[in-house]
Amino acid sequence: MNKKVVSGIGIILGLFSLVLLWNLLKPSTEVDFSAEIKPILNKHCITCHGGVKKNGGFSLLFEEEAFANTESGKPAIIPGNASGSEFIKRLKEEDPELRMPYEKPKLSDEEIDLLTKWVNQGAKWGEHWAYTLPEKVEVPVLTEEAGFSSESNSFSKNGIDHFILKRLHTEGMEPSPQAEDNIIARRVALDITGLPPDPELFQNFKTGKLSYESMVESLLAQPSFGEKWASWWLDMARYADTKGYEKDQGRSMWQYRDWVIKALNNDMPYDQFTIEQLAGDLLPNPSIDQLIATAFHRNTMNNDEGGTDDEEFRVAAIIDRVNTTFDVWQSTTIGCVQCHGHPYDPFKQQDYYHAMAFFNNTRDEDTPDEAPALRFYSPEQQESVDVVNNWVAKYGDSSTVKAYKDFLRLREPVYKSHALQDFVNGSYDDHASAILWNNGSCKLENVWTHGAEYFYFNHYSYYSGVSFTIRKDNSEGEILTQFTLNKTEEPVTKRIPIKRIEGPINIHIEINNPQIPKTTNALHMYWLGFLPDIPGGGELGFSKIQKEFEKAVNFKAPILPVMAENPKHMARSTQVFERGNWLLQTDTVQPSTPPILNSWDESWPKDRLGFSKWLVDKKNPLTARTLVNRVWHQIFGRGLVSTVEDIGSQSDFPSHPGLLDWLALRFMNEHQWSIKALVRDIVLSGTYRQKSELTPESYQNDPENELYARGPRQRLSAEQIRDQALAVSGLLSRKMYGPGVMPPQPEGVWQTVYSGEQWIESKDEDRYRRAVYTYLKRTSPYPSFITFDAGSREVCTIRRTVTNTPLQALVTLNDPVYLEASYHLAKSMLSAGNIEAQLAHGYERATLSKISSGKLEALKELYATSIGEFKNDNDSLIQFLHFDANPTAELAALTVVANAIMNLDEFLSKA
């Protein structure tokens, strides 16, 4: 044999031997705790060995617990020694009484092998991916040998597509072709504005006068952007026009809804959007808009029912605020931790109450007047308010200026009637006022008078000549003031002189009027307020300012419940509730944030403002990921993390973790928290522009579209379905803002109690306004919205459950809104020519697509059947088109067809 050949064979054998040796000696791939181990523990182990249960003294929730000694005196997991670890032995045990998980199926061989490998590798604990800070992510580079067709290469429009294509390549799949222009125009308009594109914009795009990118910019600039995306945010903010609970009386909250729309349209950076809603009142010299923003957390329900405890429902509101804040900004189910440590995530019960301490010092107290409430003065009233504020600013110090400004805006801080106690011949009445009869008395503790010569007393008196006395401490104490109250026509606020004394003190209040029956309500007391004296007492015009102030505190004006912080002398302490029971209060805690997340900056104040800054700090691992994931979900119908409510350890793993982090970092750093820029990135991607057609192959490989090998397709929201019907019929009003409107709804839906509130159908264009402006009563929401899965907004809703029920078809076929819209669409079809042209015109106007021959034939048959019936039954014709003075069978039949078009899947869905 040739020596060269022998030499070559030797080299090959040598290399082969080296490869074999490497394969034998190479280190095995390190197990990823977060992606591979934690899901197994959560699925099979943690229900018995977690935050609530720690059977055998063994817990797998926290690292220190997992490696601690168990009840046996030894740790169950010995890092590096799987054969010596009881944890692994029990998994392999054949005896069902000894094997873990107890009384459940044995783990698969793959799962046991993975856990064994993990322990042998040192049982490195690691953190859940969501609690680690997103690091710089490189956009994947697409190479020619990736195997994509030229069509796939043209698919890539921005960085998003590189991540999507990389995953598709891994799965051996190709993206779908780009959708037709008419489909993509309708899709992007509905996603950005909630409405079909206006005809001119659509025509310019179809004819090439306008690029896709320019159309997107035009849509993002439209005021309808804020209206569409506000519905999404208002679900999370639990916005409604009533208070909830049993009485569910009206509440004026629409200024907050309008603030959200304006903030979204102005592309307010999300960090500012967050801070103003959670703590706008704590910003330096807050504007009216910043105070309005704080109504986010005044959307909590208020219980006016007689016999309930105000403090219980104040606490319930605070708990709701804590849970909602973590739900909305952190995708974290913190509510579990109210009663016990989290079963799955690294949050301990004390963490909950440390966080609660940030929210527990607000002035609201579950009172019917919804205080504190921002007042919206008329120009004439505002003039008087400005006169007082300008005087105080001229002669007073900064704290006095703030005290008067806040008091005129909010009527706070005051001592509410439910703080009164030790009643004699009197009682606290139905969460509104304290009532005293003749010779009645009560007590108020820990009152700070600010050394003032006057206090402000809000009351309602049935009789004149009522002697009112305030004493220090008790009925034998020093008289601080004594005066006579006369009959009032309604509750009024009076300025009453009082002896100057420094607080805190206890005061004893008593009344007397022997001329009235013993058990007759002589006096209703609502609140007492103490302010520093108006400065500038020796200046010309001082008495006029005093009268101007007394007049101003009695102004009647529209209000909006907002947030306000307790002053130091009214500050509350926060205690841990044993098992979550607010009546069993244990350790006192201070405000702090969960240690598993980003650290606290000591320059931040320990209040809601500091907390909001902690949330939007770029070192917070959850805030940007949460927002990006939710916006993606709104557009694609599923999140990059499909469990959009929760990205904790029980969540699904991201379908594209690199893309999620890349978008989160880009959102914070390159886009400076701009939601519009994030939406623009997504809708400009090739991923978004794909056809949404589902083929047997794509269904087999990716039924949930987790890989995004096709475009988004889902049913429109309740609001979009109604708005689209009004838009294509030409009825939609573009009027923005203002109180909620009441479009047509079936008779008898509202059954109100305790008040004369009624559903009074709005007139003129108000009945055709966008759905975001529809009045929402929590105990009786707008019926067609509920049928299409909108909520009552009693609690924060992160994701609506999408259903498909016969009731939905009944709504779009019979609801007066859809019938009227169908009628107007039919009228526009009349001028299109012959019947075929009319039907084709109506279909294209509704769907922006050309009608197929099969659908055309079906609609022609429906038209023929309908026109025959209406010609033979004039009574049905008149009843069906009752809003038309001169109905015809042709128009009625076209209305039936138009209504059928509005029930087609291509109309009700985004393709």
Short mmCIF file of C-alpha atoms in Angstrom, two decimals, residues 370-769:
data_model
loop_
_atom_site.label_atom_id
_atom_site.label_comp_id
_atom_site.label_asym_id
_atom_site.label_seq_id
_atom_site.Cartn_x
_atom_site.Cartn_y
_atom_site.Cartn_z
CA GLU A 370 -65.93 60.46 47.65
CA ALA A 371 -63.46 62.81 49.37
CA PRO A 372 -60.88 63.87 48.53
CA ALA A 373 -62.39 65.18 45.31
CA LEU A 374 -60.96 67.72 42.90
CA ARG A 375 -63.32 70.62 42.20
CA PHE A 376 -63.78 72.09 38.73
CA TYR A 377 -64.81 75.68 39.30
CA SER A 378 -66.67 77.91 36.88
CA PRO A 379 -64.72 80.97 35.67
CA GLU A 380 -66.57 83.18 38.17
CA GLN A 381 -65.89 80.78 41.04
CA GLN A 382 -62.26 80.40 40.02
CA GLU A 383 -61.90 84.16 40.18
CA SER A 384 -62.89 84.14 43.87
CA VAL A 385 -60.60 81.19 44.58
CA ASP A 386 -57.70 83.00 42.91
CA VAL A 387 -58.31 86.12 45.00
CA VAL A 388 -57.93 84.08 48.19
CA ASN A 389 -54.91 82.11 46.94
CA ASN A 390 -53.16 85.26 45.74
CA TRP A 391 -53.70 86.93 49.12
CA VAL A 392 -52.29 83.93 51.00
CA ALA A 393 -49.35 83.73 48.58
CA LYS A 394 -48.61 87.42 49.17
CA TYR A 395 -48.68 87.34 52.98
CA GLY A 396 -48.16 83.67 53.97
CA ASP A 397 -45.31 81.16 54.00
CA SER A 398 -45.09 78.20 51.59
CA SER A 399 -46.79 75.71 53.93
CA THR A 400 -49.75 78.04 54.46
CA VAL A 401 -50.02 78.68 50.73
CA LYS A 402 -50.14 74.93 50.10
CA ALA A 403 -52.70 74.39 52.88
CA TYR A 404 -55.16 76.89 51.40
CA LYS A 405 -54.59 75.86 47.82
CA ASP A 406 -55.22 72.20 48.68
CA PHE A 407 -58.22 73.01 50.84
CA LEU A 408 -59.92 75.00 48.08
CA ARG A 409 -59.15 72.29 45.54
CA LEU A 410 -59.94 69.22 47.65
CA ARG A 411 -61.56 70.21 50.99
CA GLU A 412 -58.84 68.27 52.74
CA PRO A 413 -57.54 67.46 55.27
CA VAL A 414 -60.61 67.37 57.54
CA TYR A 415 -61.93 65.17 60.34
CA LYS A 416 -64.83 63.10 59.01
CA SER A 417 -67.92 62.36 61.02
CA HIS A 418 -67.11 58.65 61.27
CA ALA A 419 -64.11 59.59 63.44
CA LEU A 420 -66.53 60.85 66.13
CA GLN A 421 -67.15 58.47 69.03
CA ASP A 422 -68.71 58.08 72.50
CA PHE A 423 -72.14 59.28 71.37
CA VAL A 424 -74.78 60.30 73.89
CA ASN A 425 -78.19 61.00 72.32
CA GLY A 426 -76.75 60.61 68.85
CA SER A 427 -75.12 58.22 66.41
CA TYR A 428 -73.13 57.88 63.22
CA ASP A 429 -75.69 57.60 60.45
CA ASP A 430 -75.30 55.59 57.26
CA HIS A 431 -71.77 56.61 56.28
CA ALA A 432 -72.70 60.23 55.70
CA SER A 433 -72.97 62.19 58.88
CA ALA A 434 -73.06 62.07 62.65
CA ILE A 435 -76.45 62.93 64.15
CA LEU A 436 -77.07 64.58 67.51
CA TRP A 437 -80.41 65.04 69.26
CA ASN A 438 -81.19 67.48 72.07
CA ASN A 439 -78.57 67.23 74.84
CA GLY A 440 -76.48 65.10 72.50
CA SER A 441 -72.72 64.83 72.66
CA CYS A 442 -69.74 63.04 71.16
CA LYS A 443 -65.96 63.07 71.22
CA LEU A 444 -63.16 63.57 68.66
CA GLU A 445 -59.63 62.49 69.57
CA ASN A 446 -56.18 63.62 68.46
CA VAL A 447 -57.22 66.90 66.87
CA TRP A 448 -54.57 69.25 65.51
CA THR A 449 -55.85 72.82 65.56
CA HIS A 450 -52.69 74.44 64.11
CA GLY A 451 -53.13 77.09 66.78
CA ALA A 452 -55.85 78.65 64.63
CA GLU A 453 -58.47 81.17 65.77
CA TYR A 454 -61.13 79.61 63.51
CA PHE A 455 -62.24 76.17 62.41
CA TYR A 456 -64.53 75.13 59.54
CA PHE A 457 -67.65 73.13 60.26
CA ASN A 458 -69.70 71.37 57.58
CA HIS A 459 -73.19 70.62 58.89
CA TYR A 460 -76.92 70.58 58.27
CA SER A 461 -79.30 71.86 60.94
CA TYR A 462 -83.04 71.19 61.06
CA TYR A 463 -83.73 73.85 63.69
CA SER A 464 -82.64 77.32 64.69
CA GLY A 465 -81.38 78.19 68.15
CA VAL A 466 -79.23 75.07 68.65
CA SER A 467 -76.49 75.76 71.19
CA PHE A 468 -73.21 74.20 70.04
CA THR A 469 -70.31 73.89 72.49
CA ILE A 470 -66.80 72.47 72.13
CA ARG A 471 -64.83 71.65 75.27
CA LYS A 472 -61.32 70.40 75.78
CA ASP A 473 -61.08 66.70 76.72
CA ASN A 474 -64.52 66.03 78.21
CA SER A 475 -67.87 67.42 79.35
CA GLU A 476 -66.21 69.15 82.30
CA GLY A 477 -63.34 70.57 80.29
CA GLU A 478 -62.48 74.11 79.31
CA ILE A 479 -64.88 75.67 76.80
CA LEU A 480 -63.04 76.34 73.54
CA THR A 481 -66.01 77.77 71.65
CA GLN A 482 -69.73 78.20 72.07
CA PHE A 483 -72.17 79.52 69.51
CA THR A 484 -75.70 79.15 68.17
CA LEU A 485 -76.56 77.22 65.01
CA ASN A 486 -79.59 78.15 62.94
CA LYS A 487 -81.61 76.14 60.45
CA THR A 488 -79.97 75.50 57.06
CA GLU A 489 -81.59 74.51 53.79
CA GLU A 490 -78.73 72.17 52.89
CA PRO A 491 -75.31 71.21 54.23
CA VAL A 492 -73.14 74.32 54.62
CA THR A 493 -69.63 75.10 55.84
CA LYS A 494 -69.27 77.82 58.46
CA ARG A 495 -66.18 79.55 59.78
CA ILE A 496 -66.40 79.48 63.57
CA PRO A 497 -64.08 81.16 66.08
CA ILE A 498 -62.31 78.93 68.60
CA LYS A 499 -59.85 79.55 71.42
CA ARG A 500 -56.27 79.34 70.15
CA ILE A 501 -54.70 76.15 71.42
CA GLU A 502 -51.96 73.87 70.14
CA GLY A 503 -52.72 70.24 69.25
CA PRO A 504 -53.01 67.42 69.51
CA ILE A 505 -56.00 67.59 71.81
CA ASN A 506 -59.23 65.70 72.38
CA ILE A 507 -62.44 67.69 72.04
CA HIS A 508 -65.91 67.13 73.45
CA ILE A 509 -68.86 68.35 71.34
CA GLU A 510 -72.32 68.95 72.77
CA ILE A 511 -75.55 70.56 71.61
CA ASN A 512 -78.67 71.74 73.39
CA ASN A 513 -82.08 73.02 72.33
CA PRO A 514 -84.87 72.34 74.80
CA GLN A 515 -87.47 73.55 72.26
CA ILE A 516 -87.20 70.42 70.10
CA PRO A 517 -88.43 66.84 70.75
CA LYS A 518 -85.92 64.56 72.48
CA THR A 519 -85.31 62.07 69.66
CA THR A 520 -85.50 64.47 66.73
CA ASN A 521 -82.42 64.97 64.59
CA ALA A 522 -81.26 68.41 65.62
CA LEU A 523 -77.93 68.43 63.78
CA HIS A 524 -76.06 66.50 61.08
CA MET A 525 -72.28 66.88 61.28
CA TYR A 526 -70.21 65.98 58.20
CA TRP A 527 -66.71 67.21 58.96
CA LEU A 528 -64.54 69.64 60.93
CA GLY A 529 -61.47 71.26 59.42
CA PHE A 530 -58.62 73.23 60.94
CA LEU A 531 -56.35 75.49 58.90
CA PRO A 532 -53.62 77.95 59.83
CA ASP A 533 -55.15 81.41 60.12
CA ILE A 534 -55.36 83.44 56.93
CA PRO A 535 -52.20 85.59 56.93
CA GLY A 536 -52.15 89.35 56.54
CA GLY A 537 -54.56 90.03 59.41
CA GLY A 538 -53.54 93.66 59.78
CA GLU A 539 -53.72 94.48 56.07
CA LEU A 540 -56.41 96.48 54.34
CA GLY A 541 -59.02 94.17 52.84
CA PHE A 542 -58.42 91.28 55.26
CA SER A 543 -62.06 90.97 56.35
CA LYS A 544 -63.11 90.83 52.70
CA ILE A 545 -60.70 87.95 52.09
CA GLN A 546 -62.13 86.07 55.09
CA LYS A 547 -65.64 86.39 53.63
CA GLU A 548 -64.37 85.46 50.17
CA PHE A 549 -62.83 82.29 51.59
CA GLU A 550 -66.00 81.33 53.47
CA LYS A 551 -67.94 81.83 50.23
CA ALA A 552 -65.42 79.76 48.26
CA VAL A 553 -65.59 76.75 50.58
CA ASN A 554 -69.35 76.58 49.91
CA PHE A 555 -69.11 76.68 46.13
CA LYS A 556 -70.91 73.84 44.38
CA ALA A 557 -68.87 72.45 41.51
CA PRO A 558 -68.39 69.23 39.56
CA ILE A 559 -65.95 66.90 41.29
CA LEU A 560 -63.55 64.07 40.49
CA PRO A 561 -62.29 61.71 43.23
CA VAL A 562 -58.49 61.93 43.34
CA MET A 563 -55.62 60.89 45.58
CA ALA A 564 -54.26 63.01 48.42
CA GLU A 565 -51.75 62.10 51.10
CA ASN A 566 -52.33 62.42 54.82
CA PRO A 567 -50.32 65.17 56.48
CA LYS A 568 -47.82 64.01 59.09
CA HIS A 569 -50.18 64.62 62.00
CA MET A 570 -52.75 62.29 60.40
CA ALA A 571 -50.30 59.64 59.15
CA ARG A 572 -51.38 56.01 59.47
CA SER A 573 -49.21 53.10 60.51
CA THR A 574 -49.29 49.85 58.54
CA GLN A 575 -49.40 46.47 60.21
CA VAL A 576 -49.22 42.90 58.93
CA PHE A 577 -52.63 41.20 58.88
CA GLU A 578 -52.57 37.73 60.35
CA ARG A 579 -53.75 35.40 57.57
CA GLY A 580 -54.86 38.49 55.64
CA ASN A 581 -57.56 39.42 58.19
CA TRP A 582 -57.65 43.20 58.62
CA LEU A 583 -59.02 42.78 62.16
CA LEU A 584 -55.95 40.78 63.27
CA GLN A 585 -53.13 43.28 62.99
CA THR A 586 -49.65 42.27 64.15
CA ASP A 587 -46.19 43.72 63.39
CA THR A 588 -45.88 47.35 62.28
CA VAL A 589 -43.97 47.70 59.01
CA GLN A 590 -42.40 50.54 57.04
CA PRO A 591 -42.62 51.16 53.28
CA SER A 592 -40.22 49.04 51.24
CA THR A 593 -40.17 47.08 48.01
CA PRO A 594 -39.72 43.31 47.41
CA PRO A 595 -35.99 42.48 47.71
CA ILE A 596 -36.14 40.03 44.77
CA LEU A 597 -36.64 42.98 42.41
CA ASN A 598 -34.57 46.13 41.86
CA SER A 599 -32.98 47.86 44.83
CA TRP A 600 -34.32 51.06 46.38
CA ASP A 601 -32.60 54.39 45.73
CA GLU A 602 -32.34 56.26 49.03
CA SER A 603 -32.91 59.57 47.24
CA TRP A 604 -36.51 58.54 46.57
CA PRO A 605 -39.15 59.58 49.13
CA LYS A 606 -40.75 56.71 51.05
CA ASP A 607 -44.19 57.37 49.60
CA ARG A 608 -46.20 56.69 46.42
CA LEU A 609 -43.95 59.01 44.44
CA GLY A 610 -40.85 57.08 45.43
CA PHE A 611 -42.64 53.81 44.74
CA SER A 612 -43.65 54.94 41.25
CA LYS A 613 -40.03 55.93 40.54
CA TRP A 614 -38.94 52.47 41.69
CA LEU A 615 -41.42 50.92 39.26
CA VAL A 616 -40.09 52.81 36.23
CA ASP A 617 -36.45 52.64 37.22
CA LYS A 618 -34.59 51.00 34.30
CA LYS A 619 -33.21 48.47 36.76
CA ASN A 620 -36.71 47.12 37.42
CA PRO A 621 -36.78 43.82 35.52
CA LEU A 622 -40.54 43.62 35.07
CA THR A 623 -42.05 46.99 34.09
CA ALA A 624 -40.82 47.29 30.49
CA ARG A 625 -41.22 43.55 29.81
CA THR A 626 -44.79 43.73 31.08
CA LEU A 627 -45.76 46.68 28.89
CA VAL A 628 -44.07 45.28 25.77
CA ASN A 629 -45.72 41.90 26.28
CA ARG A 630 -49.17 43.45 26.73
CA VAL A 631 -48.92 45.70 23.68
CA TRP A 632 -47.74 42.71 21.64
CA HIS A 633 -50.74 40.76 22.95
CA GLN A 634 -53.13 43.53 21.95
CA ILE A 635 -51.84 43.38 18.38
CA PHE A 636 -51.20 39.66 17.88
CA GLY A 637 -53.83 38.21 20.19
CA ARG A 638 -51.19 36.43 22.28
CA GLY A 639 -48.18 37.68 24.21
CA LEU A 640 -44.57 36.73 23.70
CA VAL A 641 -45.25 35.36 27.18
CA SER A 642 -48.70 33.91 26.58
CA THR A 643 -49.69 34.26 30.25
CA VAL A 644 -49.95 38.05 29.98
CA GLU A 645 -51.35 38.33 33.51
CA ASP A 646 -48.34 36.65 35.08
CA ILE A 647 -44.69 36.44 34.18
CA GLY A 648 -43.77 34.80 37.48
CA SER A 649 -42.37 31.32 37.87
CA GLN A 650 -45.74 29.73 37.00
CA SER A 651 -45.92 31.64 33.72
CA ASP A 652 -45.28 30.19 30.31
CA PHE A 653 -41.72 30.62 29.09
CA PRO A 654 -41.39 33.35 26.43
CA SER A 655 -41.76 32.06 22.88
CA HIS A 656 -38.98 34.48 21.88
CA PRO A 657 -37.08 35.54 25.05
CA GLY A 658 -34.45 37.48 23.09
CA LEU A 659 -37.11 39.46 21.25
CA LEU A 660 -38.95 40.26 24.49
CA ASP A 661 -35.81 41.64 26.11
CA TRP A 662 -34.71 43.45 22.94
CA LEU A 663 -38.07 45.20 22.70
CA ALA A 664 -38.05 46.03 26.43
CA LEU A 665 -34.58 47.58 26.24
CA ARG A 666 -35.43 49.42 23.02
CA PHE A 667 -38.66 50.71 24.60
CA MET A 668 -36.81 52.17 27.58
CA ASN A 669 -33.60 53.37 26.00
CA GLU A 670 -34.07 54.10 22.31
CA HIS A 671 -37.75 55.01 22.36
CA GLN A 672 -37.64 56.73 25.77
CA TRP A 673 -40.77 54.89 26.95
CA SER A 674 -42.85 55.85 23.87
CA ILE A 675 -45.86 53.54 23.41
CA LYS A 676 -46.47 54.89 19.91
CA ALA A 677 -42.90 54.03 18.91
CA LEU A 678 -43.38 50.50 20.23
CA VAL A 679 -46.63 50.09 18.29
CA ARG A 680 -44.91 51.50 15.18
CA ASP A 681 -42.07 48.95 15.46
CA ILE A 682 -44.53 46.07 15.69
CA VAL A 683 -46.87 47.07 12.85
CA LEU A 684 -43.97 47.92 10.50
CA SER A 685 -42.48 44.44 10.92
CA GLY A 686 -42.78 41.81 8.24
CA THR A 687 -44.09 39.49 10.94
CA TYR A 688 -47.16 41.69 11.34
CA ARG A 689 -47.75 42.07 7.60
CA GLN A 690 -48.06 38.34 6.85
CA LYS A 691 -51.21 36.69 5.59
CA SER A 692 -53.22 35.22 8.44
CA GLU A 693 -54.52 32.22 6.52
CA LEU A 694 -54.31 28.98 8.47
CA THR A 695 -53.22 26.03 6.35
CA PRO A 696 -53.42 22.39 7.48
CA GLU A 697 -49.61 22.34 7.65
CA SER A 698 -49.33 25.49 9.75
CA TYR A 699 -52.10 24.27 12.07
CA GLN A 700 -50.28 20.99 12.51
CA ASN A 701 -46.94 22.65 13.25
CA ASP A 702 -48.09 25.74 15.16
CA PRO A 703 -51.82 25.75 16.05
CA GLU A 704 -51.53 28.73 18.44
CA ASN A 705 -49.30 30.79 16.14
CA GLU A 706 -46.63 30.80 18.82
CA LEU A 707 -43.95 30.96 16.14
CA TYR A 708 -45.66 33.81 14.23
CA ALA A 709 -45.42 32.09 10.86
CA ARG A 710 -48.67 33.88 9.93
CA GLY A 711 -50.27 37.24 10.63
CA PRO A 712 -52.62 38.01 13.52
CA ARG A 713 -56.25 37.00 13.20
CA GLN A 714 -58.75 37.41 16.01
CA ARG A 715 -62.23 38.69 16.73
CA LEU A 716 -62.52 42.39 17.36
CA SER A 717 -63.29 43.70 20.84
CA ALA A 718 -66.82 44.63 21.91
CA GLU A 719 -66.03 48.31 21.45
CA GLN A 720 -64.44 47.84 18.02
CA ILE A 721 -67.37 45.82 16.68
CA ARG A 722 -69.84 48.56 17.59
CA ASP A 723 -67.57 51.41 16.46
CA GLN A 724 -66.89 49.69 13.14
CA ALA A 725 -70.63 49.20 12.50
CA LEU A 726 -71.24 52.89 13.09
CA ALA A 727 -68.21 53.85 10.96
CA VAL A 728 -69.10 51.84 7.84
CA SER A 729 -72.71 53.04 8.05
CA GLY A 730 -71.61 56.68 8.21
CA LEU A 731 -73.22 57.26 11.61
CA LEU A 732 -70.13 57.44 13.82
CA SER A 733 -69.68 60.73 15.67
CA ARG A 734 -66.10 61.93 16.09
CA LYS A 735 -67.03 64.09 19.08
CA MET A 736 -64.52 63.57 21.88
CA TYR A 737 -64.50 63.81 25.69
CA GLY A 738 -67.12 64.70 28.26
CA PRO A 739 -69.57 62.78 30.47
CA GLY A 740 -70.58 59.24 29.52
CA VAL A 741 -73.34 58.87 26.93
CA MET A 742 -76.28 56.45 26.83
CA PRO A 743 -76.81 54.93 23.40
CA PRO A 744 -79.86 52.72 22.72
CA GLN A 745 -80.18 49.61 24.85
CA PRO A 746 -83.15 47.29 25.51
CA GLU A 747 -85.85 48.50 27.88
CA GLY A 748 -85.78 47.36 31.50
CA VAL A 749 -82.07 46.55 31.70
CA TRP A 750 -81.46 49.06 34.46
CA GLN A 751 -83.16 48.21 37.75
CA THR A 752 -81.73 50.90 40.01
CA VAL A 753 -82.28 51.10 43.75
CA TYR A 754 -81.79 53.94 46.24
CA SER A 755 -81.91 56.57 43.52
CA GLY A 756 -83.89 57.78 40.57
CA GLU A 757 -81.05 57.09 38.13
CA GLN A 758 -82.31 55.99 34.73
CA TRP A 759 -80.88 55.07 31.36
CA ILE A 760 -81.95 58.14 29.38
CA GLU A 761 -81.16 57.52 25.73
CA SER A 762 -78.79 60.12 24.34
CA LYS A 763 -79.97 62.30 21.50
CA ASP A 764 -78.44 63.55 18.26
CA GLU A 765 -74.79 62.68 17.70
CA ASP A 766 -74.25 61.55 21.30
CA ARG A 767 -76.06 58.29 20.55
CA TYR A 768 -73.46 57.56 17.84
CA ARG A 769 -70.29 58.31 19.79
#
